[in-house]
CSV table of C-alpha atoms and ligand atoms in Angstrom, one decimal:
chain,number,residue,atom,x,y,z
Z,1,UNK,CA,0.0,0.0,0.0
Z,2,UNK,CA,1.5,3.5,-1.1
Z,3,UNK,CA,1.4,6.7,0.8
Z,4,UNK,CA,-1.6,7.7,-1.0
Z,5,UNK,CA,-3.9,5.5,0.6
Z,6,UNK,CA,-6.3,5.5,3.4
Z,7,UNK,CA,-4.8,2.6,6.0
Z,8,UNK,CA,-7.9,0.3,6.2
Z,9,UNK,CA,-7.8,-1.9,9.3
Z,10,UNK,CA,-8.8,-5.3,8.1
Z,11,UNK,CA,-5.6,-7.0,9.3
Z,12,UNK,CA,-5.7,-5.5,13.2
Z,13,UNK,CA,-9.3,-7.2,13.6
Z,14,UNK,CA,-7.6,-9.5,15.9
Z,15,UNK,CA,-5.9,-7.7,18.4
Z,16,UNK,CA,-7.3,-4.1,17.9
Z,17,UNK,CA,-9.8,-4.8,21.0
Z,18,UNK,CA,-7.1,-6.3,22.9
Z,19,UNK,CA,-4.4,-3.5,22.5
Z,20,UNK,CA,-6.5,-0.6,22.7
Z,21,UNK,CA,-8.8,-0.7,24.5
Z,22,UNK,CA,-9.3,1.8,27.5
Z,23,UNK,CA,-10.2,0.9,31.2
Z,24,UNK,CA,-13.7,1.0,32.3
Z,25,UNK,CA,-12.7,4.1,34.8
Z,26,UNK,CA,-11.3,6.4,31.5
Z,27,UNK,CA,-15.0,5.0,29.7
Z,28,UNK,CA,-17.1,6.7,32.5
Z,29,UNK,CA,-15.2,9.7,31.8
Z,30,UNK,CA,-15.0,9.8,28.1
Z,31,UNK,CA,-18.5,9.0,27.1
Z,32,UNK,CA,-20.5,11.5,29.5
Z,33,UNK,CA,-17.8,14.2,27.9
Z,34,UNK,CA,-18.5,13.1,23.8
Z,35,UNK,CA,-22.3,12.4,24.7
Z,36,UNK,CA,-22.5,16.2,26.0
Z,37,UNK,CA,-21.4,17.2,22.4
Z,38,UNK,CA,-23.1,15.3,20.3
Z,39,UNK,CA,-26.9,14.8,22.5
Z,40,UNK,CA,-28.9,12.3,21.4
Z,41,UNK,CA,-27.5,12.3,17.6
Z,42,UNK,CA,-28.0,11.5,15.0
Z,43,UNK,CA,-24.4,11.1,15.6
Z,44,UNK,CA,-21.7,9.5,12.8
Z,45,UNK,CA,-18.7,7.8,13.3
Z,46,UNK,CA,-16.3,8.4,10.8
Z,47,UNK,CA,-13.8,5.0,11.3
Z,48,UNK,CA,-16.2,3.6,13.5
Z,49,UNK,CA,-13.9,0.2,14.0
Z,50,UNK,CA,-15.3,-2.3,16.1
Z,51,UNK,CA,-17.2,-0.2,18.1
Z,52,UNK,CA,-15.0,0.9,21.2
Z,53,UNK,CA,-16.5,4.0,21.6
Z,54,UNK,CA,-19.9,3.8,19.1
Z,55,UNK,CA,-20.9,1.0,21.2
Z,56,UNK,CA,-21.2,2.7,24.8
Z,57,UNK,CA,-22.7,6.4,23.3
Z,58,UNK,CA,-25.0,4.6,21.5
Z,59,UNK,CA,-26.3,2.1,24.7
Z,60,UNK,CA,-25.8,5.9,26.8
Z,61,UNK,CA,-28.7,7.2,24.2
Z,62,UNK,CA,-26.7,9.0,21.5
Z,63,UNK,CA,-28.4,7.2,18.1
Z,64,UNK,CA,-25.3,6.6,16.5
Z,65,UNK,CA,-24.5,5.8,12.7
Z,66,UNK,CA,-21.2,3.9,11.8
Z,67,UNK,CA,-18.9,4.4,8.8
Z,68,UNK,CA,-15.5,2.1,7.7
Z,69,UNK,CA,-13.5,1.2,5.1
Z,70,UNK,CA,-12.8,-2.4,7.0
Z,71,UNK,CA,-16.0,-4.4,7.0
Z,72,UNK,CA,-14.3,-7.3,9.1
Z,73,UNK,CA,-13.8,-4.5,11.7
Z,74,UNK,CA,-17.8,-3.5,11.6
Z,75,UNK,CA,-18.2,-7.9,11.9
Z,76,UNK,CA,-16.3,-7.5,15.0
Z,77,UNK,CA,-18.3,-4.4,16.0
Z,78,UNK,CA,-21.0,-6.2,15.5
Z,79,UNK,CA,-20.0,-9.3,17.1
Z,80,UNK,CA,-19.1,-6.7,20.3
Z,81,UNK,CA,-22.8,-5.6,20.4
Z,82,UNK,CA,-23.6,-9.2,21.2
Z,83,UNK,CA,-24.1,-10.4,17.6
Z,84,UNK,CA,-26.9,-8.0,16.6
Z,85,UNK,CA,-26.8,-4.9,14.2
Z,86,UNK,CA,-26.8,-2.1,17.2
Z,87,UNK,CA,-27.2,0.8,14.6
Z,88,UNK,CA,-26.8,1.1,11.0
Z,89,UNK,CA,-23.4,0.4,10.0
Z,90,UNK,CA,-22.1,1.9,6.5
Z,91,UNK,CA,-19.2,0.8,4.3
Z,92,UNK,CA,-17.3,3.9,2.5
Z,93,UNK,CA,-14.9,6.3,2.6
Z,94,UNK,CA,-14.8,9.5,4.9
Z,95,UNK,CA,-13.7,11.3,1.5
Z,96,UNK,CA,-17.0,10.7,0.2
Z,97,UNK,CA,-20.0,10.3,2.6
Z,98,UNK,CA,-23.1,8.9,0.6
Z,99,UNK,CA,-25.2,11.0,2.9
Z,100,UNK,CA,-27.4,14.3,2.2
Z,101,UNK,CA,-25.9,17.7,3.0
Z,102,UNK,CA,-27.1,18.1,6.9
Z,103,UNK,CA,-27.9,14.7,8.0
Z,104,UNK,CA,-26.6,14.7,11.0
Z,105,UNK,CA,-26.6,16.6,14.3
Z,106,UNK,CA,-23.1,15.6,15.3
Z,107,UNK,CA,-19.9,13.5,14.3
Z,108,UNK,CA,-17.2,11.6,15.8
Z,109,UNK,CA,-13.9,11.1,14.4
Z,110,UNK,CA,-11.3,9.3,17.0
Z,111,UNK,CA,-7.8,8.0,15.6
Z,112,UNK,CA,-8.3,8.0,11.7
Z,113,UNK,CA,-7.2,11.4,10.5
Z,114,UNK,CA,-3.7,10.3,11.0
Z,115,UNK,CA,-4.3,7.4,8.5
Z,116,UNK,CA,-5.8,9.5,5.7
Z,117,UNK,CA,-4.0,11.6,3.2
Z,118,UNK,CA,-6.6,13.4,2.0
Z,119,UNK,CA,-8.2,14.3,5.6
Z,120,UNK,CA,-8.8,17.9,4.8
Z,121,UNK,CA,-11.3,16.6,1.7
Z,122,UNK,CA,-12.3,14.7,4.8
Z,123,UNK,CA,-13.2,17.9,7.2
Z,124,UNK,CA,-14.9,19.0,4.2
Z,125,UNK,CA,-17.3,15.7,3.9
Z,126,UNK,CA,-17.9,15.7,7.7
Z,127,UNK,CA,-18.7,19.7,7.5
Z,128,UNK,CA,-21.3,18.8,4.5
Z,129,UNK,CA,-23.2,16.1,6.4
Z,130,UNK,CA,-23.0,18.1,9.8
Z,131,UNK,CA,-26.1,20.3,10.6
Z,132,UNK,CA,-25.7,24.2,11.2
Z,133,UNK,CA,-24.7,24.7,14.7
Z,134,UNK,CA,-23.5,20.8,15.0
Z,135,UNK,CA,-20.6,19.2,16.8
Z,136,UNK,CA,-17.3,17.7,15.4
Z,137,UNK,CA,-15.9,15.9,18.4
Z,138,UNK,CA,-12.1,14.8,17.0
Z,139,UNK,CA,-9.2,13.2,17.9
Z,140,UNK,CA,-6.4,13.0,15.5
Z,141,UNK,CA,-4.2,11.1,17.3
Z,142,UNK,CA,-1.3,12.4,19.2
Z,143,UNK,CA,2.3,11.6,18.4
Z,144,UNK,CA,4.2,9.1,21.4
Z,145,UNK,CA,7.2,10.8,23.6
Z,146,UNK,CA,9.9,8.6,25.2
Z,147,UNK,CA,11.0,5.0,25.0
Z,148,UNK,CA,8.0,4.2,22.3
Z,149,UNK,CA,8.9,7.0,20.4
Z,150,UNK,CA,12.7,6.3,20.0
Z,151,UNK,CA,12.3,2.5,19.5
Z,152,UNK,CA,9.8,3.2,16.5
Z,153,UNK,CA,12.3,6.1,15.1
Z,154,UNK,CA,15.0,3.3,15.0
Z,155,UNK,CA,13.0,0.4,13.7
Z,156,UNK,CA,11.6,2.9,11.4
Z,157,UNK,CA,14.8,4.2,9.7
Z,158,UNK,CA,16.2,0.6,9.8
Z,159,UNK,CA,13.0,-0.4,7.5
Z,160,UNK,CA,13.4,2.3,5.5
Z,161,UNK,CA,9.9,3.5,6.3
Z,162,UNK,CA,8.2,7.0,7.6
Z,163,UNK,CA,7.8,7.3,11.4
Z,164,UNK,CA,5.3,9.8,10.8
Z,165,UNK,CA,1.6,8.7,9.7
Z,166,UNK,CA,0.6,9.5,6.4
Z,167,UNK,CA,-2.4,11.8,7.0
Z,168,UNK,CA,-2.7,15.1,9.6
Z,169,UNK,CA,-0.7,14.6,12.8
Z,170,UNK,CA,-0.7,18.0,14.1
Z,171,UNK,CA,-3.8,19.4,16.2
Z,172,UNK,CA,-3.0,23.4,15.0
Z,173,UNK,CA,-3.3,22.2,11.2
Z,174,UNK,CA,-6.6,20.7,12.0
Z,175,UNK,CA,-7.9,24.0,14.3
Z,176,UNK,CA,-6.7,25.8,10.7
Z,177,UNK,CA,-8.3,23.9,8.1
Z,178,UNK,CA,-11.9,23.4,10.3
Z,179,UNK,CA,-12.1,27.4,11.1
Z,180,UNK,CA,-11.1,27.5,7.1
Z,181,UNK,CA,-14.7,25.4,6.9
Z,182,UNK,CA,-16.6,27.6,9.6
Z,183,UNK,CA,-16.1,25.4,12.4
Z,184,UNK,CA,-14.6,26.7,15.8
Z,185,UNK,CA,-13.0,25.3,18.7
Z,186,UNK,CA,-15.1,25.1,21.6
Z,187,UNK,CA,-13.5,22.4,23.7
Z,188,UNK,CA,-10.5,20.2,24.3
Z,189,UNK,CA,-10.1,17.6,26.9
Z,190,UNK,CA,-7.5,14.7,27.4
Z,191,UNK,CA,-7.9,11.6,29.1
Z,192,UNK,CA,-5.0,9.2,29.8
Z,193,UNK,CA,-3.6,5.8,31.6
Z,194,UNK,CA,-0.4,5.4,32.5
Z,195,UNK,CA,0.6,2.0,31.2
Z,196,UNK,CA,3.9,0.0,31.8
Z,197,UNK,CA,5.5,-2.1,28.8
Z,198,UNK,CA,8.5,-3.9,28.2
Z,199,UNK,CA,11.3,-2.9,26.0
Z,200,UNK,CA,11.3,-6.5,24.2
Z,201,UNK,CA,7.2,-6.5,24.1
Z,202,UNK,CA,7.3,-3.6,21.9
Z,203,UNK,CA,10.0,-4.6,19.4
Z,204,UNK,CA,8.2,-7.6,19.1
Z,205,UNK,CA,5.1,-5.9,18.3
Z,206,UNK,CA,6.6,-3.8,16.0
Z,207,UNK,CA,8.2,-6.6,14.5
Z,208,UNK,CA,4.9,-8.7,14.4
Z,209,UNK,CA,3.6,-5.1,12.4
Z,210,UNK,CA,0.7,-4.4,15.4
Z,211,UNK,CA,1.1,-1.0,14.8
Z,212,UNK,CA,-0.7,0.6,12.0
Z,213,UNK,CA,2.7,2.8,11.0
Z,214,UNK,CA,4.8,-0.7,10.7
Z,215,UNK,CA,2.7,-1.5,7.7
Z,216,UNK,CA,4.3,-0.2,4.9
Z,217,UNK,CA,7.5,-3.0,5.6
Z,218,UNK,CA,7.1,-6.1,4.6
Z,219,UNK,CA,7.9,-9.2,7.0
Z,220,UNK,CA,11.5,-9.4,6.2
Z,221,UNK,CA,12.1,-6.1,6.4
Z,222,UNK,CA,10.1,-5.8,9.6
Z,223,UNK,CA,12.3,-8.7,11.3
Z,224,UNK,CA,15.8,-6.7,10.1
Z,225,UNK,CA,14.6,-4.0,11.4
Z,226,UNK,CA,13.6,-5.6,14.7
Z,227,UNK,CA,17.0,-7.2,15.0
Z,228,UNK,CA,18.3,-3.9,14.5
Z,229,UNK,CA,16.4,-2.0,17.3
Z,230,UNK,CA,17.0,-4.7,19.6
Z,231,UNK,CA,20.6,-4.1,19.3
Z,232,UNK,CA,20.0,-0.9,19.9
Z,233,UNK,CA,17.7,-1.1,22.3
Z,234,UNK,CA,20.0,-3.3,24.5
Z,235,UNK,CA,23.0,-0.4,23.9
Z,236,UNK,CA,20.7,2.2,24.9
Z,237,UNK,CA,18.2,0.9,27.7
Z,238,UNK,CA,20.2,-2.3,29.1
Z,239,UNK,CA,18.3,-5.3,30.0
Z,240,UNK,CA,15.3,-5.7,27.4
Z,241,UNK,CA,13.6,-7.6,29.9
Z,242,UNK,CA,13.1,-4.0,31.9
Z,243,UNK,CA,9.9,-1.9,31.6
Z,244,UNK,CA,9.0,2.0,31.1
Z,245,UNK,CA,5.7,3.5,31.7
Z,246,UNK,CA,4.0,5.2,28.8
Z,247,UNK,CA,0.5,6.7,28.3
Z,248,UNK,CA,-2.7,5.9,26.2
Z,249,UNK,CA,-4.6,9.0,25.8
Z,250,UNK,CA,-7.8,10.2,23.9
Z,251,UNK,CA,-7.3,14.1,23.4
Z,252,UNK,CA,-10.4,15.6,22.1
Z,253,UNK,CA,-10.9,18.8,20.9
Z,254,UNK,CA,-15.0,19.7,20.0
Z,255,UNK,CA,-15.7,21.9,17.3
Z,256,UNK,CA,-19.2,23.7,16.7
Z,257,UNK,CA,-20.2,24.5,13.3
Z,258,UNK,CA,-21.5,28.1,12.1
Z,259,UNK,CA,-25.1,28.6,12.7
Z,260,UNK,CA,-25.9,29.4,9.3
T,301,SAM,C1,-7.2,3.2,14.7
T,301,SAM,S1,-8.8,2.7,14.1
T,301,SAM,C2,-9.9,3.6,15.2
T,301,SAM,C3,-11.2,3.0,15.4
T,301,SAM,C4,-12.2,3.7,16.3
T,301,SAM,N1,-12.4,5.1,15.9
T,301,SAM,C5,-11.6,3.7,17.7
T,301,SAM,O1,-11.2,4.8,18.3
T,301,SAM,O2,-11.5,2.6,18.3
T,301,SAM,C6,-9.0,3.5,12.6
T,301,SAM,C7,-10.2,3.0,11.8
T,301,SAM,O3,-10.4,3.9,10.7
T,301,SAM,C8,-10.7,3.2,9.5
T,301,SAM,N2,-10.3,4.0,8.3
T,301,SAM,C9,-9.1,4.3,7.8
T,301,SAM,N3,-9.2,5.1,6.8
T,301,SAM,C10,-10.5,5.3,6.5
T,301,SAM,C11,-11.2,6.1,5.6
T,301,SAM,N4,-10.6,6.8,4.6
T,301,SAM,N5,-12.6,6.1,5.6
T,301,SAM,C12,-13.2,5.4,6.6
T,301,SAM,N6,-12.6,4.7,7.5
T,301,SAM,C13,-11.2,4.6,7.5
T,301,SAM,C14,-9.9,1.9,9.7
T,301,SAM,O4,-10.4,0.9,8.8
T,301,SAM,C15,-10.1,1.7,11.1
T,301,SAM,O5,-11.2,0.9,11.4
């Protein structure tokens, strides 16, 4: 897949839940916060996935409507909601929404941005479909500090692949191109967990390609590269058996369309 392209996650079906997936204590906080934005909907998810966050602001009372590239990601969303369709689930791409021109009270859009090149045709789409006066409630993703950062810069450059994501990854282009479209900043809010991993978990990870960025080396290269960083690694940090704390956050920032 080229830099052009929209990362579709059909391959991370299997571990997506497992490896993102928040605690129930940053949930209570999260979904009160998005639901206050976007009422009781209709709301769309742009990248919906399997549900992680669709599922509980939908069962909260937000009538939510889902939107992916990866269909085996809306199986497993559906699988999630007990193995019934929870709300209608639509297959497309967020750089052309088959929906009418204010459909929508409100719109969600949590870790995709990054993976799309053409996200500001994106802000456009979700601007279209988005009533006057509606909410964009975004996330774009933020960009990892310490350890994680520096073992992905090294496997990265031993691949011979970007360590940046392909679409937007900075949060003052996105305030930009949105007020560019109308839309103003109204809120921002971070939650986080402080996790602890090990240095030799995450070279394996990266090696096994469980991150989205990995995907552009093929498994040879990804195993070079992995040989590489654990040189590295073991230079730099010592014992790879040894553990550093990093964080998993969700940083939203709500934007409220014009009224006209
Ligand atoms: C990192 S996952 C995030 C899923 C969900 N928003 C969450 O927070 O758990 C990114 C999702 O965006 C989808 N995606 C990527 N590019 C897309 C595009 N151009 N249009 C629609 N969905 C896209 C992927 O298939 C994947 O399911």
């Amino acid at each position: 897949m080229d830099r052009g392209e929209s990362l579709v996650f059909d391959r991370a079906v299997e571990y997506y839940d497992r490896t993102r997936s928040l605690s129930s204590a940053s949930m209570d906080k999260l979904i009160p916060l998005i639901r206050r934005d976007a009422g009781d909907g209709p709301c769309l998810e742009i990248g919906v996935g399997t549900g992680r966050i669709a599922l509980p602001l939908q069962a909260g009372g937000t009538a939510m409507v889902g939107l992916d590239l990866s269909q085996p990601m809306m199986r497993r969303l559906v699988h999630n909601a007990g193995g019934r369709l929870p709300f209608p689930l639509v297959a497309a791409d967020a750089s052309s929404l088959p929906f009418a021109d204010d459909s929508f009270a409100a719109a969600l859009i949590v870790h995709v941005l990054h993976l799309i090149p053409e996200w500001r045709r994106a802000l456009e789409e979700l601007v279209r479909v988005v009533r006057p006066a509606g909410a964009l409630v975004i996330d774009i993703g933020r960009e990892t500090k310490g350890p994680f950062r520096d073992l992905l810069a090294q496997f990265a450059a031993a691949a011979n692949i970007p360590e940046t994501h392909r679409g937007i990854n900075d949060a003052g282009e996105l305030d930009a191109a949105l007020g560019e479209l109308g839309a103003e900043l109204t809120q921002t809010h971070v939650i986080e967990e402080v996790r602890r991993a090990g240095y030799d978990k995450t070279i394996e990870a990266l090696e096994a390609g469980t991150y989205s960025i990995t995907w552009a080396a093929d498994e040879a290269a990804r195993h070079r590269a992995g040989a590489h960083t654990r040189r590295w690694a073991e230079a730099r940090y010592g014992p790879l058996d040894r553990r550093y704390d990093y964080r998993l956050e969700i940083a939203l920032r709500t934007y409220r369309l014009s009224g006209f």
